[in-house]
Coordinates of C-alpha atoms in Angstrom, one line a residue:
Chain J
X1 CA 28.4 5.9 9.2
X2 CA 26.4 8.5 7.5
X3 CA 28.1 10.5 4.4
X4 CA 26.3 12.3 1.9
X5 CA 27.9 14.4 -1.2
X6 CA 26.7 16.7 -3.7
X7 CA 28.9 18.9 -5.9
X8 CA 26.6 22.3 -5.8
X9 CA 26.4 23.4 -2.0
X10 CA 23.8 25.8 -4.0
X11 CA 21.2 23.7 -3.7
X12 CA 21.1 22.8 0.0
X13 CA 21.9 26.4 0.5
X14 CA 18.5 27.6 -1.1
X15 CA 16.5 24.9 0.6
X16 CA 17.5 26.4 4.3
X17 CA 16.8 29.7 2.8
X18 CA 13.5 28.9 2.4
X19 CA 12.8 27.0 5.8
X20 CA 14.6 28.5 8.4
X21 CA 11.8 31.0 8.6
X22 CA 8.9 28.5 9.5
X23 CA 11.6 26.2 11.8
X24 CA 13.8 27.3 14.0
X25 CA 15.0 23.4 14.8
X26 CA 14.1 19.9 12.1
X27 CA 15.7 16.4 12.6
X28 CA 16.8 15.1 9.4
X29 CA 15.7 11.5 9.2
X30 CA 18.5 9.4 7.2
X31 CA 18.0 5.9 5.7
X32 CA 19.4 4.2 2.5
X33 CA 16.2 5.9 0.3
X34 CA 17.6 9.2 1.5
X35 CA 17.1 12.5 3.6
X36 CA 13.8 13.3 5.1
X37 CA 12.6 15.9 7.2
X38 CA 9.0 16.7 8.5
X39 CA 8.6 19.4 11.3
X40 CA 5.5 22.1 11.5
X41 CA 6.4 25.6 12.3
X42 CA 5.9 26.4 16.1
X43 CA 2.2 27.6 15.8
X44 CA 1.0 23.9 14.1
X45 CA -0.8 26.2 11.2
X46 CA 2.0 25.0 8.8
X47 CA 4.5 21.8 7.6
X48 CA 7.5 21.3 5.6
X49 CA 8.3 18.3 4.0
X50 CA 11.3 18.0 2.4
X51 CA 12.4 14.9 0.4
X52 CA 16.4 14.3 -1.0
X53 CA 16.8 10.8 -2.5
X54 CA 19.4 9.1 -2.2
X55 CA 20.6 8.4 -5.9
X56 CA 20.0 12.3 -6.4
X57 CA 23.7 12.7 -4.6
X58 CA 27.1 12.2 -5.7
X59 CA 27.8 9.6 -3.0
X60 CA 25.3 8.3 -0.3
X61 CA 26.0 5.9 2.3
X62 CA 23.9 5.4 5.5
X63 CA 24.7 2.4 7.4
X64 CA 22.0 2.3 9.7
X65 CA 18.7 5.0 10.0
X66 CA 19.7 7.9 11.7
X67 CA 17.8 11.2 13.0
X68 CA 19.5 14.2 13.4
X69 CA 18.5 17.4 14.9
X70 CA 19.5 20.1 13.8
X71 CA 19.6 24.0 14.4
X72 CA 18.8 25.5 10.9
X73 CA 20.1 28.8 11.5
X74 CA 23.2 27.5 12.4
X75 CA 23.4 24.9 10.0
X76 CA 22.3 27.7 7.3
X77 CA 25.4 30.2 9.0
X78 CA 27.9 27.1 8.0
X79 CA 26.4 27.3 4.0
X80 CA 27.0 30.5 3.9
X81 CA 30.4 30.1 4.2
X82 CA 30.8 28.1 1.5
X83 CA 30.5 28.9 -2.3
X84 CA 27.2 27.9 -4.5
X85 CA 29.8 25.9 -6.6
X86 CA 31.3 24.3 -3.7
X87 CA 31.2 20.2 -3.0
X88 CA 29.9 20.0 -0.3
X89 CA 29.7 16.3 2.1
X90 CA 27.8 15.8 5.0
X91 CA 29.3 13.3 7.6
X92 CA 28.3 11.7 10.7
X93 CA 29.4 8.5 12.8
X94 CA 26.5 6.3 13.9
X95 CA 24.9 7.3 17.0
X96 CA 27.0 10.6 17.1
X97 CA 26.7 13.6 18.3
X98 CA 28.0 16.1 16.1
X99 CA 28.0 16.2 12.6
X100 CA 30.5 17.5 10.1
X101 CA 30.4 19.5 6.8
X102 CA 33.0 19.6 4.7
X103 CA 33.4 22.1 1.8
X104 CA 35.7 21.3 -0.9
X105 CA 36.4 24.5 -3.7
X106 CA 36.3 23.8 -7.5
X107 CA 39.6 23.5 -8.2
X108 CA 40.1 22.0 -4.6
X109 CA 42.4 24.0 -3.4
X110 CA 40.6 25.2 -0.1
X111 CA 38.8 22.4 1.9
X112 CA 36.9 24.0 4.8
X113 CA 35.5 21.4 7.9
X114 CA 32.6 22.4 10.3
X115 CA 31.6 20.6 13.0
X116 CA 28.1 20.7 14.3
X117 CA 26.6 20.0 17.6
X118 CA 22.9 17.9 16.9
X119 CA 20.0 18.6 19.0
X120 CA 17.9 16.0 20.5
X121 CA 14.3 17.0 18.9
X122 CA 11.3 15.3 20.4
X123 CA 9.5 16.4 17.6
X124 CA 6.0 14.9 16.4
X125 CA 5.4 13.4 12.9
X126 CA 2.5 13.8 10.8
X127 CA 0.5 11.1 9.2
X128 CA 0.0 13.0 5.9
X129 CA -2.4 10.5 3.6
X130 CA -2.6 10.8 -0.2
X131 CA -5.0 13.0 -1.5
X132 CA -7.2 13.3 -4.9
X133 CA -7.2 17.0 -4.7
X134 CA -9.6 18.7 -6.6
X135 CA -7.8 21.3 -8.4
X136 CA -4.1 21.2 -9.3
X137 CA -2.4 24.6 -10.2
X138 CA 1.1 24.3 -11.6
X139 CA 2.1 27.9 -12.6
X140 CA 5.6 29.9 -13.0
X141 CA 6.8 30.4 -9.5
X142 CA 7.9 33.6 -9.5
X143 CA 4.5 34.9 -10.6
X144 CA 3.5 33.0 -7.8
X145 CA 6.2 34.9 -5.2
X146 CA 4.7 38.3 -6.8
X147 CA 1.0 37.6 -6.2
X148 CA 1.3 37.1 -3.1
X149 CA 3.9 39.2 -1.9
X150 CA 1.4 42.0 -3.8
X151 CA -1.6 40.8 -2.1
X152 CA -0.4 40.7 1.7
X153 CA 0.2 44.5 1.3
X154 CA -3.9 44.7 1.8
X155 CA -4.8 42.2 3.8
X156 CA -4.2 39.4 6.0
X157 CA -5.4 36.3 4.5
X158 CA -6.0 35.5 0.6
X159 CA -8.6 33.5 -0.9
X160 CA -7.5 31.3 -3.6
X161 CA -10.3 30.4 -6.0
X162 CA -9.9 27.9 -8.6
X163 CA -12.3 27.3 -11.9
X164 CA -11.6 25.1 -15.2
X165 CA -10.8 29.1 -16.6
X166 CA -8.2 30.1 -13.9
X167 CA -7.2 30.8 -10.7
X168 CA -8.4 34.0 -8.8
X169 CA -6.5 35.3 -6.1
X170 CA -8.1 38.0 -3.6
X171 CA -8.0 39.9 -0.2
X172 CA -9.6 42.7 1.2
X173 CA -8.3 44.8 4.1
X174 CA -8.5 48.4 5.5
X175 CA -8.1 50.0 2.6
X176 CA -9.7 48.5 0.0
X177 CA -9.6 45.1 -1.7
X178 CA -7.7 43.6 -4.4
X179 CA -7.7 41.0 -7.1
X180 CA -6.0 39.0 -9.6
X181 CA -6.5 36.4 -12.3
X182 CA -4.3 34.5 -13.7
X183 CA -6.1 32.5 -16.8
X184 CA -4.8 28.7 -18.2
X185 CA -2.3 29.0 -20.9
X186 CA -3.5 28.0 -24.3
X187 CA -0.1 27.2 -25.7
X188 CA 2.0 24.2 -23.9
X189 CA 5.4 25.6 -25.4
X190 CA 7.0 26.1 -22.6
X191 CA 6.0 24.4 -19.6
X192 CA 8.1 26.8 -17.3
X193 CA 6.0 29.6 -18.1
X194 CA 2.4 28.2 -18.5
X195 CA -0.4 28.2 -16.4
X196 CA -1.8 24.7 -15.8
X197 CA -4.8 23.7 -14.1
X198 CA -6.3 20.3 -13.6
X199 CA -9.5 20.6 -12.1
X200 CA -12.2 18.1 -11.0
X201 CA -14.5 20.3 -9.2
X202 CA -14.1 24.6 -8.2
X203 CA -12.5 25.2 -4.6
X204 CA -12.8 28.3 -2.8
X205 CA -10.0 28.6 0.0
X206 CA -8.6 31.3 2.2
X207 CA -5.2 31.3 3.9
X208 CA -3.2 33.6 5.7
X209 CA -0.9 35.2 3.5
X210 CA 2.6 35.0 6.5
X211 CA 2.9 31.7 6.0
X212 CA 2.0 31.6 1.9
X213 CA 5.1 34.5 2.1
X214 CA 7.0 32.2 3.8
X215 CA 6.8 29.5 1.4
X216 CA 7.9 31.5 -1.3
X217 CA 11.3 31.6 -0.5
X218 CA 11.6 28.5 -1.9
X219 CA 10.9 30.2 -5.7
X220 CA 15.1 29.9 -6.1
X221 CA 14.8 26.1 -5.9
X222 CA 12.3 25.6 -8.8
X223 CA 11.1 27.8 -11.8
X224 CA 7.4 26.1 -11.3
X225 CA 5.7 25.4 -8.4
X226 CA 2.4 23.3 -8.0
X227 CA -0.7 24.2 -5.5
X228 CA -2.9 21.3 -4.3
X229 CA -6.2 22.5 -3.4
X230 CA -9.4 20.3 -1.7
X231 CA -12.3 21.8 0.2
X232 CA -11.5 21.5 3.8
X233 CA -8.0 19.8 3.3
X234 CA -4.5 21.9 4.2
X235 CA -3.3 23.2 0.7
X236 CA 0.2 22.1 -0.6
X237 CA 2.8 23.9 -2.1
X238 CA 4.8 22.2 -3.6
X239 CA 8.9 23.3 -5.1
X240 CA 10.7 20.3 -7.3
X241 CA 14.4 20.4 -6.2
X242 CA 16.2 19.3 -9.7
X243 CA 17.3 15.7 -9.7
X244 CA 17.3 15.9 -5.9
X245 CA 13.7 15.7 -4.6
X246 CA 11.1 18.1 -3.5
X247 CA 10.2 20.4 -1.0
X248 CA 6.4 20.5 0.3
X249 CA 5.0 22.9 2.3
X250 CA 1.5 22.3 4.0
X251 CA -1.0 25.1 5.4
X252 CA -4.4 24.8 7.2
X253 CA -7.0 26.9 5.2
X254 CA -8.7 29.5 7.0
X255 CA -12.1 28.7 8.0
X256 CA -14.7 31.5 8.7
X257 CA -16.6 31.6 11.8
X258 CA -19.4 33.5 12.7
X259 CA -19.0 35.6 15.7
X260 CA -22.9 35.3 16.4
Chain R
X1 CA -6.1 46.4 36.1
X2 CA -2.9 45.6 34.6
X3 CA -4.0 43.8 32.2
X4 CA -6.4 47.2 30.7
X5 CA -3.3 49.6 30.4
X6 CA 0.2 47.7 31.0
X7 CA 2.9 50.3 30.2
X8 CA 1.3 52.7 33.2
X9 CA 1.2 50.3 36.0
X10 CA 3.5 48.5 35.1
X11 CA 6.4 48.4 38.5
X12 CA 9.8 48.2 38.2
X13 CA 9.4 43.9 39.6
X14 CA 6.7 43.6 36.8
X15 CA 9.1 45.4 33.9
X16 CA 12.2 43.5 35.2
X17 CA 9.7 40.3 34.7
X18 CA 8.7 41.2 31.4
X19 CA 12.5 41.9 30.4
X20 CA 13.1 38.1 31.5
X21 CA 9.9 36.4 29.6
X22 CA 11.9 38.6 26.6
X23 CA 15.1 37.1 27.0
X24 CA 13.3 33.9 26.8
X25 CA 11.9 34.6 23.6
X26 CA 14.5 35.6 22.3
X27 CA 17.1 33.3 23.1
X28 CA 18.7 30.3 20.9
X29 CA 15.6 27.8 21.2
X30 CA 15.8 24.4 22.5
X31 CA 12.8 21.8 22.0
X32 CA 12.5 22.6 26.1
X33 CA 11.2 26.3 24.9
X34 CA 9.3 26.0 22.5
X35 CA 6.0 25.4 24.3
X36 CA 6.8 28.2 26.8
X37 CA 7.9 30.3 23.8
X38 CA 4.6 30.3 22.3
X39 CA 2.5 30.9 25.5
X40 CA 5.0 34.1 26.5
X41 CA 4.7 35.5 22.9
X42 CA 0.9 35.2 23.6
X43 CA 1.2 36.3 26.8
X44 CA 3.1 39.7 25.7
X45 CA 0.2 40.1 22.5
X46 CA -2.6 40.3 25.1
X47 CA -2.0 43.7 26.4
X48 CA -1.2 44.8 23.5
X49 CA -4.1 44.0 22.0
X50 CA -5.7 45.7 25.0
X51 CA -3.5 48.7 23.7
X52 CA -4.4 48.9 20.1
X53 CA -8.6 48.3 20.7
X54 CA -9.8 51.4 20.2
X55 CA -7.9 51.8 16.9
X56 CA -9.7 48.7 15.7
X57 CA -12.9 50.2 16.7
X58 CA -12.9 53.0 14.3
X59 CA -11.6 50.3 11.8
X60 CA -14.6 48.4 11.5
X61 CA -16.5 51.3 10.7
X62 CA -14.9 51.3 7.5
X63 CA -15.3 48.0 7.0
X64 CA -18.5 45.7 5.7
X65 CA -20.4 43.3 7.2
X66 CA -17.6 41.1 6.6
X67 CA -16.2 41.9 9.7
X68 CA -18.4 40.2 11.6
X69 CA -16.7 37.1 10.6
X70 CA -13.8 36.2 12.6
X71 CA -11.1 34.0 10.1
X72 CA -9.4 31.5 12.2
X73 CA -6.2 29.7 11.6
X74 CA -6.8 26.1 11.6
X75 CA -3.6 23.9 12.8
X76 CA -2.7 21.3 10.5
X77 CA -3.0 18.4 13.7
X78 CA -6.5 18.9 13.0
X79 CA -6.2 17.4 9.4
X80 CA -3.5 15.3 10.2
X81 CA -2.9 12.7 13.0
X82 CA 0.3 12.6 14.8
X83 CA 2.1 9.6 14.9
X84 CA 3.7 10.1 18.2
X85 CA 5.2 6.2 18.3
X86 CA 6.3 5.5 14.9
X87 CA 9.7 4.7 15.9
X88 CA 10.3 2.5 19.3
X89 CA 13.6 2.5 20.4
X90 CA 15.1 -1.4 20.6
X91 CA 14.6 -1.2 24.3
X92 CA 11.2 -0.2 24.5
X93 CA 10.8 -3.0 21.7
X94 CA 12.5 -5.3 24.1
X95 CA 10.5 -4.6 27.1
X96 CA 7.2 -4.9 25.2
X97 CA 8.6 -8.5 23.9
X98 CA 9.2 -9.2 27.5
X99 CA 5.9 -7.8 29.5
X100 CA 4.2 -9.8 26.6
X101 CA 5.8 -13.2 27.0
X102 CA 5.6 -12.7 31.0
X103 CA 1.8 -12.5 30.9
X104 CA 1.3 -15.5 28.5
X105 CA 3.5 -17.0 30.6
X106 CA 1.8 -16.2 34.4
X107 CA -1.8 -17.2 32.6
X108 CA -0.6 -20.6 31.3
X109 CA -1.2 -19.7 27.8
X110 CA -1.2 -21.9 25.7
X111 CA -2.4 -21.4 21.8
X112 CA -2.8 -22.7 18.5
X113 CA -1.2 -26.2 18.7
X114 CA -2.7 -29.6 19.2
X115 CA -1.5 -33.3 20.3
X116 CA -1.2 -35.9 17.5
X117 CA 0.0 -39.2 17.8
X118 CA 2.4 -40.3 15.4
X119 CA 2.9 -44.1 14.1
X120 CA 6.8 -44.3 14.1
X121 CA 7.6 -41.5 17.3
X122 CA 4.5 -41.8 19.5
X123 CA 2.9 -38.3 20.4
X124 CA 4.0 -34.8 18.7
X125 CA 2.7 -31.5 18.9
X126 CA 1.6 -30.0 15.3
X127 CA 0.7 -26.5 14.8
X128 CA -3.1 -25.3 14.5
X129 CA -2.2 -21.9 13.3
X130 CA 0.3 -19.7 11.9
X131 CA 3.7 -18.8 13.5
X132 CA 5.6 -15.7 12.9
X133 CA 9.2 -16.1 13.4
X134 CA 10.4 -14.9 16.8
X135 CA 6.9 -15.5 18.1
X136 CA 6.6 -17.5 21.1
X137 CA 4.9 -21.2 20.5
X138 CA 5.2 -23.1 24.0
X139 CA 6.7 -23.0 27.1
X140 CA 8.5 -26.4 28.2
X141 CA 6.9 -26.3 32.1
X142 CA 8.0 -28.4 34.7
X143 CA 9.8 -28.5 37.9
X144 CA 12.4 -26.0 38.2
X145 CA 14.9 -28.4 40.0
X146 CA 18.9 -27.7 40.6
X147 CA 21.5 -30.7 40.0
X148 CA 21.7 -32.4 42.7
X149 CA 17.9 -33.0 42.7
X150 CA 18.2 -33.8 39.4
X151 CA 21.0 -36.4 39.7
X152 CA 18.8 -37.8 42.3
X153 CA 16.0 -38.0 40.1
X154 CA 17.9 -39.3 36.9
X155 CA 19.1 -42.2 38.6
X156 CA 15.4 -43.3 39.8
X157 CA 13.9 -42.5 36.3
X158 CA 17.0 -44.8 35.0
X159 CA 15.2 -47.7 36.6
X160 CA 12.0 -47.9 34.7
X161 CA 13.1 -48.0 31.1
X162 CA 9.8 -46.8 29.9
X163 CA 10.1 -43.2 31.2
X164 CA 11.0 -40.8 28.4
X165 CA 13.3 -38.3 28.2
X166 CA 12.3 -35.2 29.9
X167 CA 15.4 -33.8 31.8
X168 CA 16.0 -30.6 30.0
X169 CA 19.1 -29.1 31.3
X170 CA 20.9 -25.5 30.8
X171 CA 22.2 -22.7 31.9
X172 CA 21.1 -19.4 33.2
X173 CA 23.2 -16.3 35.1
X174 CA 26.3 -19.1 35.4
X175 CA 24.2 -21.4 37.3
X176 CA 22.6 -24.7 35.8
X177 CA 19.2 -25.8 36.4
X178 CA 17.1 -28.3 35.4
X179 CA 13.2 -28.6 34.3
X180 CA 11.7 -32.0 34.9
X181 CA 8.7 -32.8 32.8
X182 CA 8.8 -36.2 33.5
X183 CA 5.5 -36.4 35.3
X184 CA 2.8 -36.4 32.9
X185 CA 0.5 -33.2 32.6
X186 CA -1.6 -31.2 30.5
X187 CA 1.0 -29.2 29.4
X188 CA 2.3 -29.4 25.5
X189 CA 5.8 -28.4 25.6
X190 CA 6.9 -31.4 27.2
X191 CA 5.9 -33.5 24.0
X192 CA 7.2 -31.6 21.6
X193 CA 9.7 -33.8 19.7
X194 CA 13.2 -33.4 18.9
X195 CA 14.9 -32.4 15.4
X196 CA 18.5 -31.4 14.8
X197 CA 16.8 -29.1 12.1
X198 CA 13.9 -27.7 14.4
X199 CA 12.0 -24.9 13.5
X200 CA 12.1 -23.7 16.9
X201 CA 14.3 -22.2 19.3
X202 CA 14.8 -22.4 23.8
X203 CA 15.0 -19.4 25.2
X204 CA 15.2 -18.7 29.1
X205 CA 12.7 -15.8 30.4
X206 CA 13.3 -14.9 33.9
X207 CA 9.6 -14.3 35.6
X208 CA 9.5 -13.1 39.2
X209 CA 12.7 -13.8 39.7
X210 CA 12.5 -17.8 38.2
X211 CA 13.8 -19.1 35.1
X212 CA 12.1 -20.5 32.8
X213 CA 12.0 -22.1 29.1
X214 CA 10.2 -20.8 25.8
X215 CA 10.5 -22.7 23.0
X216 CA 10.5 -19.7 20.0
X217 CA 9.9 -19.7 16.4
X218 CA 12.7 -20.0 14.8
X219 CA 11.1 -19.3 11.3
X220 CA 7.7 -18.8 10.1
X221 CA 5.0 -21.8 11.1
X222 CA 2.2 -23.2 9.0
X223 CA -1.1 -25.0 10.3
X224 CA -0.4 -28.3 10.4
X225 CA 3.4 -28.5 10.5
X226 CA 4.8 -30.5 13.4
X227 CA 7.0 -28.3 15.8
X228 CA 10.5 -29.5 16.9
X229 CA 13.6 -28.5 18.2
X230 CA 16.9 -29.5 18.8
X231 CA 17.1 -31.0 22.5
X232 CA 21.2 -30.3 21.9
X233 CA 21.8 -33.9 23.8
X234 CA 24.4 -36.0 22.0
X235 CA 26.6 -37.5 25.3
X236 CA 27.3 -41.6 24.2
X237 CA 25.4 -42.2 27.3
X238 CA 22.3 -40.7 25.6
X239 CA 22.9 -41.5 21.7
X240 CA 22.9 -45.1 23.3
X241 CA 19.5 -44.8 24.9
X242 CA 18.0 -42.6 22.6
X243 CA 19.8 -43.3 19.1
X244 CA 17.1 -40.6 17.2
X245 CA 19.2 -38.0 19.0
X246 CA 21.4 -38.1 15.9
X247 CA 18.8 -37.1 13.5

């Protein structure tokens, strides 16, 4: 027996938001610590790695480890009939086939069910080791959305540069090329708003700006959002989910070629 | 041909075709798809690309040198391994257990225990290295023998008062059977002594088609500790003969 129950539907809401882009399909790996789910987007460039624990809901119980596949746009047409303030509790039998969602309103005075077929994914897992990275940006994450929402309007890749003064993010395209900088903040007041770097040595990366887009619809899960940048080594975005976990998303950099 | 200019030659079979690979793509995917997805949405960008070339050729004039480099996106599998078998299902675990205990058994192998003789119960078998619980230890090998042969055989053995007790008797598919170790051989499973508290465990392991016994740790083995198990005999008959059958 699997049941999981958290009181905001809001917040599982946002998090399909932001991957049902880059997955079409996930299996949702269940076990006593909590919810995982690890699935790259069907061109291999990119991952999502999304972490719930277990004491971050209401109620968890999970008998025995369980996978379950599951179609995020269908899943993510069930939470949007529900309300952000909703309860929302996620059942399944062991070894079932279907499982169930069931929506309970504030005042509880509507309680919705839907049932959901699961998918049997053969889907493959990624051995993702811990990193030193050498520079780690943490920076507002809407500023982040804006950059590079603003920056994919000239070209198709940016290059994200990163010195002890602050983070330089570029492209170039067809029309001309554009720039931004976006320098440390000298006052820690307020952490949400700050620019923080923690640097070891510069990196110099480019990635293609579709998938960096994609990522950002996570911004409604997290006012800050930390990059993770190493020469040569996927760069991670990474969204905290409040008192629930965190949602990672991994890209391969770009790496020039000569045509000669 | 068709590949330089696809909307012109492109036959009604051919269009009908393309209308198909469409409804492919665009259809509800399963984890069947997605591999054919991603070939038929690159299999629909080529002529396209065809299409669109002499665009990008007044493009680059505008451009820099920079062009000259092509950026390639890099998969992630190329940074990170995939763990294809993290999780075996129990009957693949099973099997494994299985194909492994049937060629240990076929080569006779026998590891990591040695003979000693003990003062007060003769000879024992001790342990010469570590033993994971569940791991197989020994195999008690003899004759495979039914009952009749083995009635016929107690009663002679019953005459010489100095023959051990080797008879090891049980059950397999409904149907008892009987392993006779009483003749002496190189084998170590026959000595192993008996314990009510053993720290190992008989299983049967059918191999090509025969049963046979494995004696199984029961918990985890040091070097040096004597291995036992519990030969489950307490008949009057054998408590009489045998009285350390009680402990």
């Amino acid at each position: 027996m699997f049941e999981a129950r958290l009181t905001q539907s809001a917040s599982i809401k946002k998090i399909l938001d932001a991957i049902k882009d880059l997955l079409n399909e996930a299996s949702f790996d269940c076990s006593e610590s909590g919810i995982q789910l690890q699935a790259m987007d069907h061109s291999h460039v990119s991952l999502v790695s999304l972490t719930l624990k277990a004491d971050g809901f209401d109620k968890y119980r999970c008998d025995r480890n369980l996978t379950m596949g599951m179609h995020l746009g269908s899943m993510s047409k069930i939470f949007k009939c529900s309300s952000n303030d909703d309860t929302v509790t996620i059942t399944a039998q062991d070894d079932a086939d279907t499982v169930t969602f069931t929506f309970e309103a504030k005042k509880q005075e509507k309680i919705s069910d839907y049932e959901m077929k699961l998918m049997n994914l053969d889907q493959e897992h990624l051995g993702i080791p811990d990193t030193d990275f050498s520079c780690v940006i943490k920076m507002p994450s809407g500023e982040f959305a804006r950059i590079v929402k603003d920056l994919s309007q000239f070209g198709e890749s940016i290059i994200i540069s990163c010195t002890k003064e602050g983070v330089r993010f570029s492209t170039s395209g067809d029309i001309g090329s554009a720039n931004v900088k976006i320098a440390q903040t000298a006052n820690f007041e307020k952490e949400e708003e700050s620019v923080i770097i923690e640097m070891q040595e510069p990196v110099v990366l480019t990635f293609a700006c579709q998938y960096l887009n994609s990522f950002t619809k996570a911004t409604p899960l997290s006012n800050v959002v930390q990059l993770s940048m190493s020469d040569n080594v996927p760069l991670v975005v990474e969204y905290q989910i409040p008192d629930l976990g965190h949602l990672r998303f991994y890209l391969a950099p770009k790496i020039e070629e000569d045509e000669n | 041909m068709v590949r330089a200019n696809p909307t012109e030659s492109s036959t009604p079979v051919s269009a009908r075709r393309r209308k198909a690979c469409e409804e492919i793509v665009q259809a509800p995917s399963t984890p069947h798809r997605i591999e054919l997805r991603s070939e038929s949405t690159e299999e629909n960008r080529k002529p396209a690309k065809g299409g669109v070339l002499p665009s990008t050729k007044t493009k680059r004039k505008l451009k820099t040198d920079k062009t000259d480099v092509v950026q390639t996106n890099h998969k992630l599998t190329e940074f990170f391994a995939v763990r294809r078998s993290v999780r075996k299902t129990t009957k693949t675990v099973l099997e494994e257990r299985q194909k492994t205990l049937e060629t240990i058994l076929k080569n006779n192998i026998e590891e990591g225990l040695e003979i000693r003789v003990f003062d007060d119960k003769g000879r024992g078998v001790v342990a010469s290295k570590c033993f994971k619980k569940g791991d197989f230890v020994v195999e008690y090998s003899g004759d495979l023998i039914d009952c009749l042969e083995a009635k016929s055989r107690e009663e002679k053995y019953a005459k010489d008062l100095t023959t051990g007790c080797y008879m090891y008797y049980f059950k397999h598919n409904n149907q008892q059977y009987c392993i006779d170790a009483t003749a002496e051989s190189s084998k170590l499973g026959r000595l192993v002594n008996h314990s009510r508290n053993g720290n190992l465990v008989t299983r049967v392991i059918v191999v090509d088609n025969k049963p046979r016994l494995v004696l199984i740790a029961k918990e985890d083995i040091n070097i040096g500790s004597e291995i036992l198990y519990d030969y489950g005999d307490r008949s009057k008959e054998s408590l009489r003969h045998h009285p350390w059958l009680a402990c």
